[in-house]
CSV table of C-alpha atoms and ligand atoms in Angstrom, one decimal:
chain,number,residue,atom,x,y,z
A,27,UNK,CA,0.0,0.0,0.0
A,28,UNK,CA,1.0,3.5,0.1
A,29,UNK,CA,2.3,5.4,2.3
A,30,UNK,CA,1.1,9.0,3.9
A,31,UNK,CA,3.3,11.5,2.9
A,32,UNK,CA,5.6,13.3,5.2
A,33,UNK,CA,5.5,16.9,5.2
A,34,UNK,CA,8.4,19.2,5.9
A,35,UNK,CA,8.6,22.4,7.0
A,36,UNK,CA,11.4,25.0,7.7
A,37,UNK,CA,9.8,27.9,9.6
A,38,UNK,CA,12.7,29.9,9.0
A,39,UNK,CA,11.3,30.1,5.6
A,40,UNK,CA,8.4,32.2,6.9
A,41,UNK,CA,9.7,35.7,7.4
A,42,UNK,CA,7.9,38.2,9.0
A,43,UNK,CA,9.2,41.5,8.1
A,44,UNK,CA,8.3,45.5,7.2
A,45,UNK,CA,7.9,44.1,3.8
A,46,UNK,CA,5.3,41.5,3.8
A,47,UNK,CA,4.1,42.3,0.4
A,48,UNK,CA,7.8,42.1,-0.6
A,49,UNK,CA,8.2,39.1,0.8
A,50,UNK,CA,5.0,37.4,-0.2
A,51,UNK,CA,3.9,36.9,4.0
A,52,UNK,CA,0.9,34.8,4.8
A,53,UNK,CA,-1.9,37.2,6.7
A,54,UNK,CA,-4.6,35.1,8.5
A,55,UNK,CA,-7.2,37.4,9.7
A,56,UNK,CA,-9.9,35.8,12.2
A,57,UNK,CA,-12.9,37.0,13.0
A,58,UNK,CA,-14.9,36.0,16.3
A,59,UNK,CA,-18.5,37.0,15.2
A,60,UNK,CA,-21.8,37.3,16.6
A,61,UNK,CA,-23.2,39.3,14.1
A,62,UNK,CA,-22.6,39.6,10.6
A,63,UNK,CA,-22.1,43.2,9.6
A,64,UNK,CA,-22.2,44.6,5.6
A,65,UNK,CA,-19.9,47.4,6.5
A,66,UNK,CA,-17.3,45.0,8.0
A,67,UNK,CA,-17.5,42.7,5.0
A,68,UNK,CA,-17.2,46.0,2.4
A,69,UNK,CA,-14.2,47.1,4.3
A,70,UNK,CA,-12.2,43.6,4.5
A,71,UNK,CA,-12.4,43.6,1.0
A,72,UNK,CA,-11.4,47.3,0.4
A,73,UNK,CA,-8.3,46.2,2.2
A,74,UNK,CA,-5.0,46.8,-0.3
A,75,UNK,CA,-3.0,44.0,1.3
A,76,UNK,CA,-3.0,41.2,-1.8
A,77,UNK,CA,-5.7,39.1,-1.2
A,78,UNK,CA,-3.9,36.0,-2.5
A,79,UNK,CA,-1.8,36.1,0.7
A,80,UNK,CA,-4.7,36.5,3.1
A,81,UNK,CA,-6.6,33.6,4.5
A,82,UNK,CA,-10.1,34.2,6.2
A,83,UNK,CA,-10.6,32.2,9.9
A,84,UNK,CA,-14.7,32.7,11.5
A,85,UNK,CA,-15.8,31.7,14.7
A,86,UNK,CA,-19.5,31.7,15.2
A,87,UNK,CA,-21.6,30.7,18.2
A,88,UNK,CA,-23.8,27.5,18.3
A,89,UNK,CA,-26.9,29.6,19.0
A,90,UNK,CA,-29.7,31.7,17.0
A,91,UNK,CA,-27.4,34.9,16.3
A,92,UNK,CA,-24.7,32.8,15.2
A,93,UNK,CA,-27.1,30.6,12.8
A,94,UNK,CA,-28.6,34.1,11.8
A,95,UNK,CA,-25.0,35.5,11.2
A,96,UNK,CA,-23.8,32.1,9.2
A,97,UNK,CA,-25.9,32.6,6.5
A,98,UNK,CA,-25.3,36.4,5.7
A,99,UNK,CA,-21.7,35.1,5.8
A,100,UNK,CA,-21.7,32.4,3.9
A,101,UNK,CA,-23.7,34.1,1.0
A,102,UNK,CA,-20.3,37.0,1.3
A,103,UNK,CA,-17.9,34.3,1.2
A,104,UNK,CA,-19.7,32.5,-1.5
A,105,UNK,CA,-19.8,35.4,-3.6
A,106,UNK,CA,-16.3,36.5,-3.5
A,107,UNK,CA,-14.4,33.4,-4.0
A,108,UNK,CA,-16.5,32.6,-7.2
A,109,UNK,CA,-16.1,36.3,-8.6
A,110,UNK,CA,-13.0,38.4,-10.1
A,111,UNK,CA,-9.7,36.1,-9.3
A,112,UNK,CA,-8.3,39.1,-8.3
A,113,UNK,CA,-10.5,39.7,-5.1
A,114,UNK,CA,-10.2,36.0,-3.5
A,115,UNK,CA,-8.9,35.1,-0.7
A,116,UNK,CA,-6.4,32.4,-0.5
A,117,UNK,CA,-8.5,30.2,1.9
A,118,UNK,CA,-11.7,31.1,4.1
A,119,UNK,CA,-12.5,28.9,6.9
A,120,UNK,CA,-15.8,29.1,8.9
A,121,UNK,CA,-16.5,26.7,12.2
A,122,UNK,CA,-19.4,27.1,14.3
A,123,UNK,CA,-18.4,26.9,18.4
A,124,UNK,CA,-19.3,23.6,20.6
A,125,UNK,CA,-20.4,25.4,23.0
A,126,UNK,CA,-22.6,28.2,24.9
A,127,UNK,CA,-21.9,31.6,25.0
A,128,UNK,CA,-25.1,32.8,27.4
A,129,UNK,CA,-24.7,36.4,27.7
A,130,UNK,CA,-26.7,39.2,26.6
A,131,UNK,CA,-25.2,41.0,23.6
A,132,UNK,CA,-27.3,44.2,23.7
A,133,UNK,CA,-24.2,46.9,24.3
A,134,UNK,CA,-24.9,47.8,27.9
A,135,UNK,CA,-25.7,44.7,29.8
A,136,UNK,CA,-22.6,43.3,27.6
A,137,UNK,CA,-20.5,45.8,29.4
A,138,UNK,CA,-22.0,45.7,32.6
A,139,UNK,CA,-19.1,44.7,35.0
A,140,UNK,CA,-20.3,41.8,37.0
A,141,UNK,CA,-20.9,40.0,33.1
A,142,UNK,CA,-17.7,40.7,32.4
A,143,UNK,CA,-15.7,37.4,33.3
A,144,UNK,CA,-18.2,35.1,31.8
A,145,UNK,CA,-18.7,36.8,28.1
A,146,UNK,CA,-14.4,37.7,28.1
A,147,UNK,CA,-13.8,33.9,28.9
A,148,UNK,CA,-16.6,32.8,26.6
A,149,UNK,CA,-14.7,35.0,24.1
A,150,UNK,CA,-10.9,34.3,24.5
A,151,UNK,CA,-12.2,30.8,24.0
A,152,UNK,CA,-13.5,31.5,20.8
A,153,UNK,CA,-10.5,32.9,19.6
A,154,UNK,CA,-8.4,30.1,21.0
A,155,UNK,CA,-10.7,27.6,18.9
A,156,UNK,CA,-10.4,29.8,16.2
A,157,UNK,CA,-6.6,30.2,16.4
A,158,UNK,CA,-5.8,26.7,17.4
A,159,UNK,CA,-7.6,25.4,14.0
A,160,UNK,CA,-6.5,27.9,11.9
A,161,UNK,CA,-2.9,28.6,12.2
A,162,UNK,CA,-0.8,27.2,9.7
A,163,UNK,CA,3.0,26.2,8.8
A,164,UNK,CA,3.0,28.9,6.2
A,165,UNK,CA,1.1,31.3,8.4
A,166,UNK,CA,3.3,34.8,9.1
A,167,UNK,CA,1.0,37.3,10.9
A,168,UNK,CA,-2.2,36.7,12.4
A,169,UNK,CA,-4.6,39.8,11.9
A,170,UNK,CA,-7.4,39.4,15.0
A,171,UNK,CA,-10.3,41.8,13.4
A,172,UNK,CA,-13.8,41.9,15.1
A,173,UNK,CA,-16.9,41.5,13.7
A,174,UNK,CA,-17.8,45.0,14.5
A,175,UNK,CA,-15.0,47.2,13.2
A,176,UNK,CA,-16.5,49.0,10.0
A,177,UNK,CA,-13.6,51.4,8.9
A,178,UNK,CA,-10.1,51.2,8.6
A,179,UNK,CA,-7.6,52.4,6.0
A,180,UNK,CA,-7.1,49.9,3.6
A,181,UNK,CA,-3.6,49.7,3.7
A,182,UNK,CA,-4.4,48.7,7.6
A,183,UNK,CA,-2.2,45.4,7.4
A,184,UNK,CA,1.0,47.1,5.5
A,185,UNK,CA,1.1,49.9,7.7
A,186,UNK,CA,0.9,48.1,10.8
A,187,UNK,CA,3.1,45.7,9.5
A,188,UNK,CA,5.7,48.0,8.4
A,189,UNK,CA,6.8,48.9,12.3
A,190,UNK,CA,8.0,45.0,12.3
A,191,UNK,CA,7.0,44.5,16.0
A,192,UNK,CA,5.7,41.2,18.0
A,193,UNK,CA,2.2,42.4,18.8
A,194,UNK,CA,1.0,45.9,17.1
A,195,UNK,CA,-2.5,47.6,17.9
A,196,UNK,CA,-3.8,50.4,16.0
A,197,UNK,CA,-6.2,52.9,18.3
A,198,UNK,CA,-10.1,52.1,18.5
A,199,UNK,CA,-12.7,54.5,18.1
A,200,UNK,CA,-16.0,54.9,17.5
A,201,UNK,CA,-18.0,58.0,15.3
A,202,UNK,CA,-21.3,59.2,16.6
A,203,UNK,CA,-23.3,62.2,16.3
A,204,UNK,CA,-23.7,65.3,18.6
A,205,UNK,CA,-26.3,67.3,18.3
A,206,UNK,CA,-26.2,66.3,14.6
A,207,UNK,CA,-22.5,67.1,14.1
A,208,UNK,CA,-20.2,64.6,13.1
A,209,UNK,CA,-17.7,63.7,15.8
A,210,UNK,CA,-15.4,60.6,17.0
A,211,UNK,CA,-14.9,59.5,20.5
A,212,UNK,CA,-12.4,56.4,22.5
A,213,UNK,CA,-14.3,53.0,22.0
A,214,UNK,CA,-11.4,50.3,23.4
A,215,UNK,CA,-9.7,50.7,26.7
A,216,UNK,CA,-8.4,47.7,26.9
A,217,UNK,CA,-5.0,49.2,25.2
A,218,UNK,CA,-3.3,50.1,28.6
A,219,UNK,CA,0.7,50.5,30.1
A,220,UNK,CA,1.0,49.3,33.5
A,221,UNK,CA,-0.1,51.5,36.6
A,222,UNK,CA,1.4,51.0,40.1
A,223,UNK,CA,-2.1,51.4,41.6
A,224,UNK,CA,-3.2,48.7,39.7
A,225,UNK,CA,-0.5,46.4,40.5
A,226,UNK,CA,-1.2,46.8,44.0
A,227,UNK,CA,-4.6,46.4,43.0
A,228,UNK,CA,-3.9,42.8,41.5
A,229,UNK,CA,-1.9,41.7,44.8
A,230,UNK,CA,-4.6,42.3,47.3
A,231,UNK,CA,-7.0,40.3,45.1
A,232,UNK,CA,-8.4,36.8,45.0
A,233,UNK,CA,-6.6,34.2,42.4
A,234,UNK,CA,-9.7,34.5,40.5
A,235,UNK,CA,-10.1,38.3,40.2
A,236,UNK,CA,-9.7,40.1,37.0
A,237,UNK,CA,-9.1,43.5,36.8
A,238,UNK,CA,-11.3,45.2,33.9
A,239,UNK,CA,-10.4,48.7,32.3
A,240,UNK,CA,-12.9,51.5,32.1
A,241,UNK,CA,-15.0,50.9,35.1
A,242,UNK,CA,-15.3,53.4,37.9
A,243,UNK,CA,-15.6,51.4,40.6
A,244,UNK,CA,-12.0,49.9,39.8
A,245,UNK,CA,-10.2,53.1,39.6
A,246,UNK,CA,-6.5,51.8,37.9
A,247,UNK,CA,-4.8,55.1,36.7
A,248,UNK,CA,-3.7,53.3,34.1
A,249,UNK,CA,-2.5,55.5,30.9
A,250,UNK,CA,-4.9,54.2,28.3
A,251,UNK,CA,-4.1,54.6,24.6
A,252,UNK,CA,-7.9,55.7,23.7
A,253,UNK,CA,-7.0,58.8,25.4
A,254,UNK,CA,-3.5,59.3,24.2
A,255,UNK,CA,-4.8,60.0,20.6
A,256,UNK,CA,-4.0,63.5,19.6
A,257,UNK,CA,-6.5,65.3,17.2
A,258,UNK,CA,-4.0,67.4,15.4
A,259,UNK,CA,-3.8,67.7,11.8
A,260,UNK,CA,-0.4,66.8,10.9
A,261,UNK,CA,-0.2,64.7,13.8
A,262,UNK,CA,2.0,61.6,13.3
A,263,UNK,CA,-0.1,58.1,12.8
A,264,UNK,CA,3.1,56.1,13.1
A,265,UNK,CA,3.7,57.5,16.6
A,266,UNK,CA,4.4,54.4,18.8
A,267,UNK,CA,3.7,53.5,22.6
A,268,UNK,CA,4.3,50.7,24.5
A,269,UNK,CA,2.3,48.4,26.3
A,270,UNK,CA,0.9,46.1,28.7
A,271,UNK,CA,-2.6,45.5,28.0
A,272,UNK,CA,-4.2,45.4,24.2
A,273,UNK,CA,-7.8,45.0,23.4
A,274,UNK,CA,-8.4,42.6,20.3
A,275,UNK,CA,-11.2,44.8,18.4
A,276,UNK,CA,-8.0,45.3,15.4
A,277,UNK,CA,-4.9,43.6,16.6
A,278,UNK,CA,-1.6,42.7,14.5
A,279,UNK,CA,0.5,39.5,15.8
A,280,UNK,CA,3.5,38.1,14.9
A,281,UNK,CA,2.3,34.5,14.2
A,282,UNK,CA,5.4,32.8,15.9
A,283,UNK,CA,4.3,35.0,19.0
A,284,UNK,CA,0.9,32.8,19.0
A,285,UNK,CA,3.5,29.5,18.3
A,286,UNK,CA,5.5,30.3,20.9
A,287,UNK,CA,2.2,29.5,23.5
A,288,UNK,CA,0.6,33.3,23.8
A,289,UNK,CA,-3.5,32.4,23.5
A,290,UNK,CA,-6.1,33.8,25.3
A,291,UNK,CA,-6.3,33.3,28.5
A,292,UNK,CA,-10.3,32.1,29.5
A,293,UNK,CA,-9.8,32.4,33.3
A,294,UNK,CA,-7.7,35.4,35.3
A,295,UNK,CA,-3.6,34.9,34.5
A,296,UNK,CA,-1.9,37.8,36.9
A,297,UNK,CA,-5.3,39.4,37.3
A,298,UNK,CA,-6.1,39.9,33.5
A,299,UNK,CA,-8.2,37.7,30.9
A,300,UNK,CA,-8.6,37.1,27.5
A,301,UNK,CA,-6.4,39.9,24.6
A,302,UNK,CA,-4.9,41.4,28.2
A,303,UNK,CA,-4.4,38.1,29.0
A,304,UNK,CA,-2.6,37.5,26.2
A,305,UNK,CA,-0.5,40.8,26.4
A,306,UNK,CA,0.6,39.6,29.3
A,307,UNK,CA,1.8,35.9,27.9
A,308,UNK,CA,3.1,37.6,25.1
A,309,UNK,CA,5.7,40.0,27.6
A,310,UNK,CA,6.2,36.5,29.5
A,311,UNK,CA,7.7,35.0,26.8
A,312,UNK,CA,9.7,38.6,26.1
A,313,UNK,CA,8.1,40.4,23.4
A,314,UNK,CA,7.1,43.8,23.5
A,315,UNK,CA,3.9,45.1,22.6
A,316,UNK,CA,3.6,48.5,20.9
A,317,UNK,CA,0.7,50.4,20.1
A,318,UNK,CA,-0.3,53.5,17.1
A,319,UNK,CA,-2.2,56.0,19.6
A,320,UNK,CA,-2.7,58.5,16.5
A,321,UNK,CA,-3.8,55.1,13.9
A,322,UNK,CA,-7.6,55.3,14.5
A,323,UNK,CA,-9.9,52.2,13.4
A,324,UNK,CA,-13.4,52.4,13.8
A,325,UNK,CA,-16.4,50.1,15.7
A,326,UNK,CA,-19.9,49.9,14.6
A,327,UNK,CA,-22.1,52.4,16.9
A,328,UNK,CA,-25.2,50.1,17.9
B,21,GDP,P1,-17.0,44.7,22.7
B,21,GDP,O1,-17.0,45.5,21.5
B,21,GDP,O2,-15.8,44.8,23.5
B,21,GDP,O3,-18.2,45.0,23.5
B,21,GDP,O4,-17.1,43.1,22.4
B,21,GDP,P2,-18.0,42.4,21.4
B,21,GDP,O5,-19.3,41.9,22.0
B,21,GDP,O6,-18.2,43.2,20.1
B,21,GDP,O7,-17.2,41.1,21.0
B,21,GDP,C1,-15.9,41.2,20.4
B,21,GDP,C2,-15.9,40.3,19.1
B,21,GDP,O8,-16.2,38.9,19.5
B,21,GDP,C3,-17.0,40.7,18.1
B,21,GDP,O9,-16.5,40.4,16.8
B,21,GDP,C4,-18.2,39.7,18.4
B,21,GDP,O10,-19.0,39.5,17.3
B,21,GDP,C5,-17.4,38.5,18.9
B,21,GDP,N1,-18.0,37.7,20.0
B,21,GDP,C6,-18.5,38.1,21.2
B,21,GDP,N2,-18.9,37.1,21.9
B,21,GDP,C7,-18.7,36.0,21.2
B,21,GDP,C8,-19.0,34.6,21.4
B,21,GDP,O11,-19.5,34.2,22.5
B,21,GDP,N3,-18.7,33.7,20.4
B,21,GDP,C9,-18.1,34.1,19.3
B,21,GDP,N4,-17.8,33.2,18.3
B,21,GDP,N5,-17.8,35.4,19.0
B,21,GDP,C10,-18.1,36.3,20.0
B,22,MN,MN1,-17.4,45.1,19.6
């Protein structure tokens, strides 16, 4: 009979550089998503970055939304990879999660604090499922993109690629209207450098506790990059900062960071869960994480 074939791979043959187009680099972008959004869809194929050298990774949940969100997706995917050769993507895979997410997803009980550790860990481990199954031997960077992020500038993989760094996060925001007036305003905090107060914070706490950003009740002074952002024409969008924490809404990662064993933590690891989590595995295993305070990306406004 015949044999399986052996296959060989040299990761040293996959570079990740400031020249990924140059260099022909792999992007796999996953999507966690609930919801199946048009302008989401309009902008990942707007984006400039050749779309032979991107692969497409969904995670959807088992439930109504998820079977709701599916179809609208599937009918997108469909259409793409059968049209101009010039517009599909290398490789889309879609998988459907085995088990429950249970928490609300209207945007204010989602944020509520006390929901908080049950929809982050039902989310890191989405992405970990997503990750886990999607990575590959010829994989360079990993693009984590939500569901929800409408606008970006289509050259959003180049340019965040060109810095060359581990972990890279461009700065969320969200547009909404006041009093009819166009006008932009922080949407992720969980972009953060590390605060004194909240370290002491961490070690007085329970080895279950997770510290979450933006709630009043858990004051951390920490210096978040949604508030960093400087409105200045002129203003430089390759500014960099470092960090500690990043959120995951638009995230660039160096795909031999996620090799090395930086996931997303489900339960608290030093206090912090899911992308913070991971921040903080990625800095473990000595990589720094840098983020673009002045590179705004936008989120849907429910
Ligand atoms: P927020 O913007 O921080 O409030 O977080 P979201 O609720 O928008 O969730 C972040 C991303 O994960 C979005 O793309 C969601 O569609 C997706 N998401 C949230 N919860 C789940 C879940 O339980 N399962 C899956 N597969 N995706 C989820
Ligand atoms: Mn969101």
């Amino acid at each position: 009979g015949s044999r399986p074939p052996i296959r060989h791979f040299q990761l040293n043959n996959v570079t990740t550089t400031g020249d990924p187009i140059g260099n022909e680099e792999r992007v796999l972008i996953l999507t966690p998503m609930v919801k199946f959004y048009q302008e989401y869809w309009d902008n990942l194929l707007k984006l400039s970055y050749p779309h032979e050298l991107i692969e497409l990774g969904f995670i959807l949940p088992k439930d109504r939304n998820g079977a709701i969100a599916l179809k609208k997706l599937d009918a997108a995917v469909k259409k793409v990879q059968s049209g101009p050769k010039k517009n599909r993507f290398k490789g889309v895979t879609i998988m459907r999660q085995d088990f429950d997410s249970t928490v609300s997803q209207v945007e204010k009980e989602r944020h509520a604090l006390k929901a908080q550790t049950e929809r982050r860990a039902a989310m890191a481990r989405a992405r970990n499922s997503l990750l886990f199954t999607t990575i590959g031997t010829e994989t360079a960077w990993v693009l984590w993109l939500d569901a929800d992020m409408v606008e970006t500038p289509h050259s959003l993989i180049q340019d965040l690629a060109s810095h060359n760094r581990p972990v890279i996060v461009p700065n969320c925001f969200q547009r909404y209207k006041e009093n009819g007036v166009d006008a932009i305003r922080p949407y992720d905090y969980n972009s953060w450098a590390e605060s004194d107060i909240a370290l002491d914070m961490a070690k007085k706490m329970g080895p279950d506790d997770v510290i979450y950003e933006g709630y009043t009740d858990m004051p951390t002074y920490r210096p978040l990059m949604a508030m960093i952002y400087k409105e200045n024409p002129g203003t430089d969008i390759h500014e960099e900062m470092e960090l500690d924490g990043v959120g995951g809404t638009a995230l660039l990662v160096k795909a031999d960071v996620h090799r090395d064993g930086a996931m997303f933590p489900p339960f608290s690891f030093y206090h912090l869960i899911e992308t913070e989590g991971f921040a903080k595995m990625a800095k473990r295993l000595q990589y720094k994480l840098y983020g673009l305070p002045n590179y705004l990306v936008y989120h849907y406004n429910e």
